[in-house]
CSV table of C-alpha atoms in Angstrom, one decimal:
chain,number,residue,atom,x,y,z
A,1,UNK,CA,-0.2,-0.1,0.1
A,2,UNK,CA,3.1,2.3,0.2
A,3,UNK,CA,2.4,3.4,-3.4
A,4,UNK,CA,-0.4,5.0,-1.9
A,5,UNK,CA,1.4,7.7,0.0
A,6,UNK,CA,0.9,11.3,-0.6
A,7,UNK,CA,4.3,12.1,-3.0
A,8,UNK,CA,5.2,15.2,-0.6
A,9,UNK,CA,5.3,13.2,2.2
A,10,UNK,CA,7.0,9.9,0.9
A,11,UNK,CA,9.8,12.5,-0.1
A,12,UNK,CA,10.4,14.5,2.2
A,13,UNK,CA,13.1,12.9,5.1
A,14,UNK,CA,13.6,12.3,9.0
A,15,UNK,CA,15.9,15.4,10.3
A,16,UNK,CA,19.4,15.0,9.2
A,17,UNK,CA,19.9,16.1,13.6
A,18,UNK,CA,17.7,13.3,14.5
A,19,UNK,CA,19.2,10.8,11.8
A,20,UNK,CA,22.9,11.5,12.8
A,21,UNK,CA,21.8,11.2,16.4
A,22,UNK,CA,20.0,8.0,16.1
A,23,UNK,CA,23.0,6.8,13.9
A,24,UNK,CA,25.3,7.1,16.3
A,25,UNK,CA,24.4,8.0,19.3
A,26,UNK,CA,24.2,4.7,20.9
A,27,UNK,CA,28.1,3.8,20.6
A,28,UNK,CA,29.7,2.8,24.1
A,29,UNK,CA,31.9,6.0,25.3
A,30,UNK,CA,30.8,8.3,22.5
A,31,UNK,CA,29.9,11.8,23.3
A,32,UNK,CA,27.3,13.3,21.6
A,33,UNK,CA,27.8,17.6,21.2
A,34,UNK,CA,24.3,16.6,18.6
A,35,UNK,CA,21.1,17.7,20.4
A,36,UNK,CA,20.1,21.5,21.3
A,37,UNK,CA,18.3,20.2,25.0
A,38,UNK,CA,19.1,23.0,27.6
A,39,UNK,CA,21.1,20.1,30.0
A,40,UNK,CA,19.5,22.4,32.6
A,41,UNK,CA,16.5,21.0,34.6
A,42,UNK,CA,13.2,22.6,34.5
A,43,UNK,CA,12.8,25.6,37.3
A,44,UNK,CA,11.0,23.8,40.3
A,45,UNK,CA,8.9,26.6,41.1
A,46,UNK,CA,7.0,25.6,37.2
A,47,UNK,CA,7.4,21.9,37.9
A,48,UNK,CA,5.5,22.3,41.5
A,49,UNK,CA,2.9,24.3,39.1
A,50,UNK,CA,2.5,21.3,36.7
A,51,UNK,CA,2.6,18.7,39.2
A,52,UNK,CA,-0.3,20.7,41.1
A,53,UNK,CA,-2.3,21.5,38.2
A,54,UNK,CA,-2.6,17.2,37.9
A,55,UNK,CA,-3.6,16.9,41.8
A,56,UNK,CA,-6.5,19.5,40.7
A,57,UNK,CA,-7.6,17.7,38.1
A,58,UNK,CA,-7.1,20.1,35.8
A,59,UNK,CA,-7.0,18.0,33.1
A,60,UNK,CA,-10.0,19.0,30.6
A,61,UNK,CA,-9.4,20.9,27.4
A,62,UNK,CA,-9.2,24.6,27.4
A,63,UNK,CA,-9.7,27.4,24.4
A,64,UNK,CA,-8.1,26.3,21.5
A,65,UNK,CA,-6.2,29.5,21.8
A,66,UNK,CA,-4.8,28.4,25.4
A,67,UNK,CA,-6.0,29.3,29.0
A,68,UNK,CA,-6.7,33.3,28.4
A,69,UNK,CA,-4.7,33.8,31.6
A,70,UNK,CA,-1.8,32.2,29.8
A,71,UNK,CA,-2.3,34.4,26.7
A,72,UNK,CA,-2.0,37.4,28.6
A,73,UNK,CA,1.0,36.4,29.9
A,74,UNK,CA,2.4,35.6,26.9
A,75,UNK,CA,1.5,38.5,25.6
A,76,UNK,CA,2.8,40.5,28.7
A,77,UNK,CA,5.6,38.3,28.7
A,78,UNK,CA,6.5,40.4,24.6
A,79,UNK,CA,5.9,43.7,26.1
A,80,UNK,CA,8.0,43.5,28.9
A,81,UNK,CA,11.5,41.7,27.2
A,82,UNK,CA,10.8,43.3,23.8
A,83,UNK,CA,8.3,46.7,24.1
A,84,UNK,CA,6.0,45.2,21.3
A,85,UNK,CA,2.0,45.0,22.5
A,86,UNK,CA,0.0,42.2,21.9
A,87,UNK,CA,-4.1,41.6,22.5
A,88,UNK,CA,-4.2,38.1,24.2
A,89,UNK,CA,-7.9,38.0,22.8
A,90,UNK,CA,-7.0,38.0,20.0
A,91,UNK,CA,-3.3,38.0,18.8
A,92,UNK,CA,-2.0,35.4,21.0
A,93,UNK,CA,-2.2,31.6,20.6
A,94,UNK,CA,-0.7,28.8,22.2
A,95,UNK,CA,0.2,26.0,20.4
A,96,UNK,CA,2.4,22.4,21.7
A,97,UNK,CA,5.4,23.6,20.9
A,98,UNK,CA,7.1,26.1,18.5
A,99,UNK,CA,7.2,23.2,15.8
A,100,UNK,CA,3.5,23.6,16.1
A,101,UNK,CA,3.0,27.2,15.4
A,102,UNK,CA,5.6,26.8,12.5
A,103,UNK,CA,3.3,24.4,10.8
A,104,UNK,CA,-0.1,26.0,11.5
A,105,UNK,CA,1.5,29.2,10.2
A,106,UNK,CA,3.0,28.2,7.1
A,107,UNK,CA,-0.2,26.4,6.4
A,108,UNK,CA,-2.4,29.1,6.8
A,109,UNK,CA,-0.4,31.5,4.2
A,110,UNK,CA,0.7,29.0,2.2
A,111,UNK,CA,-0.3,28.0,-1.5
A,112,UNK,CA,0.7,25.5,-4.2
A,113,UNK,CA,4.4,27.4,-6.2
A,114,UNK,CA,4.6,30.0,-3.5
A,115,UNK,CA,7.8,30.8,-2.2
A,116,UNK,CA,10.0,31.2,0.9
A,117,UNK,CA,13.0,32.6,1.4
A,118,UNK,CA,14.4,31.2,4.0
A,119,UNK,CA,18.9,31.8,5.2
A,120,UNK,CA,20.9,28.7,4.1
A,121,UNK,CA,22.1,27.4,6.1
A,122,UNK,CA,19.2,27.2,8.6
A,123,UNK,CA,17.2,24.6,10.8
A,124,UNK,CA,15.7,21.9,8.6
A,125,UNK,CA,12.5,21.8,10.3
A,126,UNK,CA,11.0,24.4,7.6
A,127,UNK,CA,11.5,22.4,4.5
A,128,UNK,CA,9.4,19.8,4.9
A,129,UNK,CA,6.7,21.4,5.9
A,130,UNK,CA,6.6,23.9,3.2
A,131,UNK,CA,6.8,21.3,1.1
A,132,UNK,CA,4.0,19.6,2.3
A,133,UNK,CA,2.3,22.7,1.4
A,134,UNK,CA,2.8,22.4,-1.8
A,135,UNK,CA,4.8,25.6,-1.7
A,136,UNK,CA,8.9,25.4,-2.3
A,137,UNK,CA,11.3,26.8,0.1
A,138,UNK,CA,14.2,28.6,-1.7
A,139,UNK,CA,17.5,29.3,0.3
A,140,UNK,CA,19.4,32.6,0.2
A,141,UNK,CA,23.0,32.3,0.9
A,142,UNK,CA,24.7,33.6,4.5
A,143,UNK,CA,27.5,32.1,4.4
A,144,UNK,CA,29.5,35.2,2.4
A,145,UNK,CA,28.1,38.1,4.6
A,146,UNK,CA,28.4,35.9,8.4
A,147,UNK,CA,25.2,34.0,7.8
A,148,UNK,CA,23.6,37.2,8.4
A,149,UNK,CA,20.2,37.3,6.0
A,150,UNK,CA,20.6,40.7,5.5
A,151,UNK,CA,18.4,43.3,2.9
A,152,UNK,CA,21.2,42.8,-0.3
A,153,UNK,CA,20.9,39.5,0.6
A,154,UNK,CA,17.5,38.6,0.6
A,155,UNK,CA,16.2,41.2,-2.7
A,156,UNK,CA,17.4,39.0,-5.5
A,157,UNK,CA,15.8,35.9,-4.3
A,158,UNK,CA,12.4,38.1,-4.3
A,159,UNK,CA,9.8,37.1,-7.3
A,160,UNK,CA,6.3,37.9,-7.2
A,161,UNK,CA,5.9,34.2,-6.1
A,162,UNK,CA,7.9,35.0,-2.5
A,163,UNK,CA,4.6,34.1,-0.1
A,164,UNK,CA,6.9,34.3,2.8
A,165,UNK,CA,10.6,35.4,4.3
A,166,UNK,CA,12.3,32.9,7.2
A,167,UNK,CA,14.0,35.0,9.8
A,168,UNK,CA,14.6,32.6,12.2
A,169,UNK,CA,17.2,34.8,14.8
A,170,UNK,CA,19.2,34.2,16.7
A,171,UNK,CA,19.9,31.5,14.7
A,172,UNK,CA,20.4,27.8,14.3
A,173,UNK,CA,22.9,26.9,13.3
A,174,UNK,CA,25.2,29.4,13.7
A,175,UNK,CA,24.6,31.7,16.5
A,176,UNK,CA,24.4,34.7,14.6
A,177,UNK,CA,21.6,37.0,14.9
A,178,UNK,CA,20.4,40.2,13.4
A,179,UNK,CA,21.3,43.9,15.0
A,180,UNK,CA,18.3,46.3,15.6
A,181,UNK,CA,19.4,48.4,12.6
A,182,UNK,CA,19.9,45.0,10.3
A,183,UNK,CA,15.9,43.8,11.4
A,184,UNK,CA,14.1,48.0,10.2
A,185,UNK,CA,16.0,47.6,6.9
A,186,UNK,CA,14.0,44.4,5.9
A,187,UNK,CA,10.8,46.3,7.1
A,188,UNK,CA,11.3,48.4,4.7
A,189,UNK,CA,12.0,46.5,2.5
A,190,UNK,CA,9.1,44.8,3.0
A,191,UNK,CA,7.0,47.5,4.1
A,192,UNK,CA,5.3,47.8,0.4
A,193,UNK,CA,5.2,44.1,-0.7
A,194,UNK,CA,2.6,41.5,0.0
A,195,UNK,CA,5.3,39.1,1.7
A,196,UNK,CA,4.9,37.4,5.3
A,197,UNK,CA,8.2,37.5,7.8
A,198,UNK,CA,7.8,34.6,10.0
A,199,UNK,CA,10.1,35.1,12.5
A,200,UNK,CA,11.2,32.2,15.1
A,201,UNK,CA,12.4,33.4,18.2
A,202,UNK,CA,12.6,30.6,20.0
A,203,UNK,CA,16.1,31.9,21.1
A,204,UNK,CA,15.4,35.0,22.4
A,205,UNK,CA,16.2,35.0,25.3
A,206,UNK,CA,19.3,33.5,25.8
A,207,UNK,CA,21.6,36.2,24.0
A,208,UNK,CA,24.7,37.5,24.5
A,209,UNK,CA,26.0,40.4,23.1
A,210,UNK,CA,22.3,42.0,23.0
A,211,UNK,CA,19.0,42.5,23.9
A,212,UNK,CA,17.2,40.7,21.3
A,213,UNK,CA,14.8,42.7,19.0
A,214,UNK,CA,11.6,41.4,17.5
A,215,UNK,CA,11.4,42.7,13.6
A,216,UNK,CA,7.6,42.9,14.6
A,217,UNK,CA,8.8,46.2,16.1
A,218,UNK,CA,8.3,47.3,13.1
A,219,UNK,CA,5.9,45.2,11.0
A,220,UNK,CA,3.7,43.6,13.4
A,221,UNK,CA,1.4,43.8,10.5
A,222,UNK,CA,2.8,41.0,8.6
A,223,UNK,CA,5.1,39.2,11.0
A,224,UNK,CA,4.0,35.9,12.0
A,225,UNK,CA,7.0,35.5,15.8
A,226,UNK,CA,6.6,32.0,17.1
A,227,UNK,CA,8.5,31.5,20.3
A,228,UNK,CA,8.3,28.9,23.2
A,229,UNK,CA,9.3,27.9,26.8
A,230,UNK,CA,11.4,24.6,24.8
A,231,UNK,CA,15.0,26.4,25.6
A,232,UNK,CA,13.8,30.3,27.7
A,233,UNK,CA,12.9,27.7,30.1
A,234,UNK,CA,14.2,24.1,29.2
A,235,UNK,CA,11.1,22.8,29.0
A,236,UNK,CA,11.4,21.0,25.6
A,237,UNK,CA,8.8,17.6,26.2
A,238,UNK,CA,6.1,19.8,28.0
A,239,UNK,CA,6.2,21.5,24.2
A,240,UNK,CA,4.6,25.1,24.4
A,241,UNK,CA,4.7,27.3,22.3
A,242,UNK,CA,3.5,31.0,21.3
A,243,UNK,CA,2.2,32.6,18.0
A,244,UNK,CA,1.9,35.6,18.0
A,245,UNK,CA,0.4,37.9,15.1
A,246,UNK,CA,-1.9,40.6,14.0
A,247,UNK,CA,-5.1,39.3,14.2
A,248,UNK,CA,-6.4,39.7,11.1
A,249,UNK,CA,-4.2,36.7,9.9
A,250,UNK,CA,-4.7,34.7,13.6
A,251,UNK,CA,-8.2,34.7,13.0
A,252,UNK,CA,-6.8,32.3,10.0
A,253,UNK,CA,-4.3,30.7,11.7
A,254,UNK,CA,-6.4,29.6,14.5
A,255,UNK,CA,-9.2,27.3,12.6
A,256,UNK,CA,-5.9,25.5,11.1
A,257,UNK,CA,-4.6,25.0,14.6
A,258,UNK,CA,-7.8,24.3,16.2
A,259,UNK,CA,-8.5,21.1,13.2
A,260,UNK,CA,-4.6,19.7,14.0
A,261,UNK,CA,-4.1,19.8,18.1
A,262,UNK,CA,-7.6,21.1,19.7
A,263,UNK,CA,-5.8,22.8,22.6
A,264,UNK,CA,-2.1,22.6,24.2
A,265,UNK,CA,-2.1,20.2,26.9
A,266,UNK,CA,-3.8,22.3,29.9
A,267,UNK,CA,-1.3,20.7,32.4
A,268,UNK,CA,1.3,22.2,30.1
A,269,UNK,CA,-0.3,25.1,30.2
A,270,UNK,CA,-0.7,25.6,34.1
A,271,UNK,CA,3.3,25.1,34.5
A,272,UNK,CA,3.4,27.5,31.4
A,273,UNK,CA,1.5,30.3,33.5
A,274,UNK,CA,4.2,30.3,36.4
A,275,UNK,CA,7.4,29.7,33.6
A,276,UNK,CA,5.9,33.6,32.4
A,277,UNK,CA,4.7,35.4,35.3
A,278,UNK,CA,6.9,33.5,38.5
A,279,UNK,CA,9.4,32.4,36.2
A,280,UNK,CA,10.1,35.8,33.7
A,281,UNK,CA,13.3,35.5,34.5
A,282,UNK,CA,14.4,31.8,34.8
A,283,UNK,CA,16.6,31.8,31.0
A,284,UNK,CA,19.0,34.6,33.6
A,285,UNK,CA,21.2,32.4,35.5
A,286,UNK,CA,21.3,29.7,32.6
A,287,UNK,CA,22.5,32.7,29.6
A,288,UNK,CA,25.0,33.3,31.7
A,289,UNK,CA,26.7,29.6,31.9
A,290,UNK,CA,25.9,29.2,28.3
A,291,UNK,CA,27.7,32.5,27.7
A,292,UNK,CA,30.8,30.6,29.7
A,293,UNK,CA,30.6,27.5,27.6
A,294,UNK,CA,30.4,30.0,24.6
A,295,UNK,CA,33.5,31.4,24.9
A,296,UNK,CA,35.7,28.3,26.7
A,297,UNK,CA,34.4,26.0,23.0
A,298,UNK,CA,35.3,29.7,21.4
A,299,UNK,CA,38.9,30.3,22.6
A,300,UNK,CA,39.4,26.4,22.0
A,301,UNK,CA,38.6,25.8,18.5
A,302,UNK,CA,40.2,29.4,16.9
A,303,UNK,CA,43.1,27.7,19.2
A,304,UNK,CA,43.0,24.3,16.9
A,305,UNK,CA,42.5,27.0,13.9
A,306,UNK,CA,38.7,26.2,13.5
A,307,UNK,CA,37.1,29.2,11.2
A,308,UNK,CA,34.5,30.3,13.3
A,309,UNK,CA,31.7,32.8,13.4
A,310,UNK,CA,31.9,33.5,17.0
A,311,UNK,CA,27.4,32.9,18.0
A,312,UNK,CA,25.6,35.9,19.4
A,313,UNK,CA,22.8,33.6,20.5
A,314,UNK,CA,21.3,30.0,21.3
A,315,UNK,CA,24.4,27.8,22.3
A,316,UNK,CA,26.0,26.8,18.9
A,317,UNK,CA,28.7,27.1,16.8
A,318,UNK,CA,29.0,26.4,13.0
A,319,UNK,CA,32.4,25.2,12.4
A,320,UNK,CA,34.3,25.1,8.9
A,321,UNK,CA,35.4,21.7,8.6
A,322,UNK,CA,39.8,22.0,8.2
A,323,UNK,CA,39.9,19.4,5.8
A,324,UNK,CA,39.6,19.8,2.1
A,325,UNK,CA,37.7,17.4,0.2
A,326,UNK,CA,36.1,16.3,2.9
A,327,UNK,CA,32.1,16.0,2.9
A,328,UNK,CA,30.4,17.4,6.2
A,329,UNK,CA,28.8,13.6,7.1
A,330,UNK,CA,32.2,12.0,6.2
A,331,UNK,CA,34.0,14.0,8.3
A,332,UNK,CA,31.4,13.9,11.2
A,333,UNK,CA,31.2,10.2,10.7
A,334,UNK,CA,34.8,9.5,11.6
A,335,UNK,CA,34.9,11.9,13.9
A,336,UNK,CA,32.4,10.0,15.9
A,337,UNK,CA,34.3,6.4,15.1
A,338,UNK,CA,37.6,7.7,15.3
A,339,UNK,CA,37.7,9.9,18.5
A,340,UNK,CA,33.9,9.7,19.4
A,341,UNK,CA,32.5,12.2,19.5
A,342,UNK,CA,28.7,13.6,17.8
A,343,UNK,CA,28.7,16.6,16.3
A,344,UNK,CA,26.0,17.3,12.8
A,345,UNK,CA,26.3,17.6,9.4
A,346,UNK,CA,26.5,20.7,8.2
A,347,UNK,CA,25.0,19.2,5.2
A,348,UNK,CA,21.8,18.7,7.3
A,349,UNK,CA,20.9,22.2,7.2
A,350,UNK,CA,20.5,22.5,3.3
A,351,UNK,CA,23.4,22.1,0.8
A,352,UNK,CA,24.7,25.4,2.5
A,353,UNK,CA,25.6,23.6,4.9
A,354,UNK,CA,28.8,22.0,3.3
A,355,UNK,CA,31.6,22.0,4.5
A,356,UNK,CA,30.7,22.3,7.5
A,357,UNK,CA,29.3,21.2,11.3
A,358,UNK,CA,27.1,22.1,14.3
A,359,UNK,CA,28.6,21.3,17.8
A,360,UNK,CA,26.5,21.9,20.4
A,361,UNK,CA,27.4,23.3,24.2
A,362,UNK,CA,24.8,22.9,25.7
A,363,UNK,CA,26.0,20.4,27.6
A,364,UNK,CA,28.8,20.5,31.2
A,365,UNK,CA,31.8,21.8,31.0
A,366,UNK,CA,33.4,18.3,31.7
A,367,UNK,CA,31.4,17.9,28.6
A,368,UNK,CA,32.6,19.7,26.6
A,369,UNK,CA,36.5,20.6,27.7
A,370,UNK,CA,36.7,16.2,26.8
A,371,UNK,CA,35.1,16.3,23.9
A,372,UNK,CA,37.3,19.4,22.6
A,373,UNK,CA,40.2,17.1,23.4
A,374,UNK,CA,39.6,14.2,21.7
A,375,UNK,CA,38.4,16.2,18.7
A,376,UNK,CA,42.1,18.4,19.4
A,377,UNK,CA,43.9,14.5,18.9
A,378,UNK,CA,42.1,13.5,16.2
A,379,UNK,CA,43.0,16.7,14.0
A,380,UNK,CA,46.8,15.8,15.1
A,381,UNK,CA,46.3,11.9,13.8
A,382,UNK,CA,44.6,13.4,10.5
A,383,UNK,CA,47.0,16.1,10.3
A,384,UNK,CA,49.9,13.7,10.1
């Protein structure tokens, strides 16, 4: 019966990140620097709120868009953190993780043969959804621009089919972000064009050089903001995302969300309410620790002679492979077999990631130190 499977589904593949992790993750003695999973536990007070919700039998459906108390807290969060006003009644949707928010946004705005401009390299979770919608991903080459998708990079890729531009900053896999000036320039470029912006801001609280700025500050009426608590509050498994957008767009997205999941889990919503109120600054101590790790890894990588851009946010390095003529998958596989260190091949982040690998520093200092020692020894061996 496989021949009856929808062609668009049959032709997409499992994420290259997960594929490589599954391939080498079970090897004895392997140090994995692959997954973007914070190594901090969910804050105790947030867990307590979830446990209380269970004991209080708060296990029913909520409003499709999420509890109004949570939507108010989410709106207040964006006002306090990023100075943007959203109406909790009509412009905020609580989703089952940021991934669902991306899915329902694309399914709402994309038609057959629409084009979506993405920075390349980029997180691999966008392309499959775009293709499932019958639309076409267009990768803008950022490799010669410090991995930044600025106005000059975007312009050549805009056509009369362009429906959306994705701005995933701070970036997975590169860790770069866009300045307020760069975002404003993009907003001016798109102000008079019928093009949506999907701003994936899941790492907005994990920033090191300057506070995060959302492009919605300049062009709210065309921007769909994606955020969530997975990275900021180490709540990946709770599956709470937040979608913010202008009410004329949100009223259509909520229909797709309703028929997709009905509502986000009520227990996780109660934990999220605690995270966004009493825990509004829970990310700050985690951010401070990530900064220490970033600086340590950056110094080690540069001392080894790697060509790297210092991350401004998130918790990844996108590292140029120093060995010429080797594919990123082959390099990562060799590193895993010979040094027992797992990283993600750059090709997992589109063809523009070829020649690089991604290293996550969302791990303890001990793990990072041992992993980098092994990488250094591996390089010394292959250079003989």
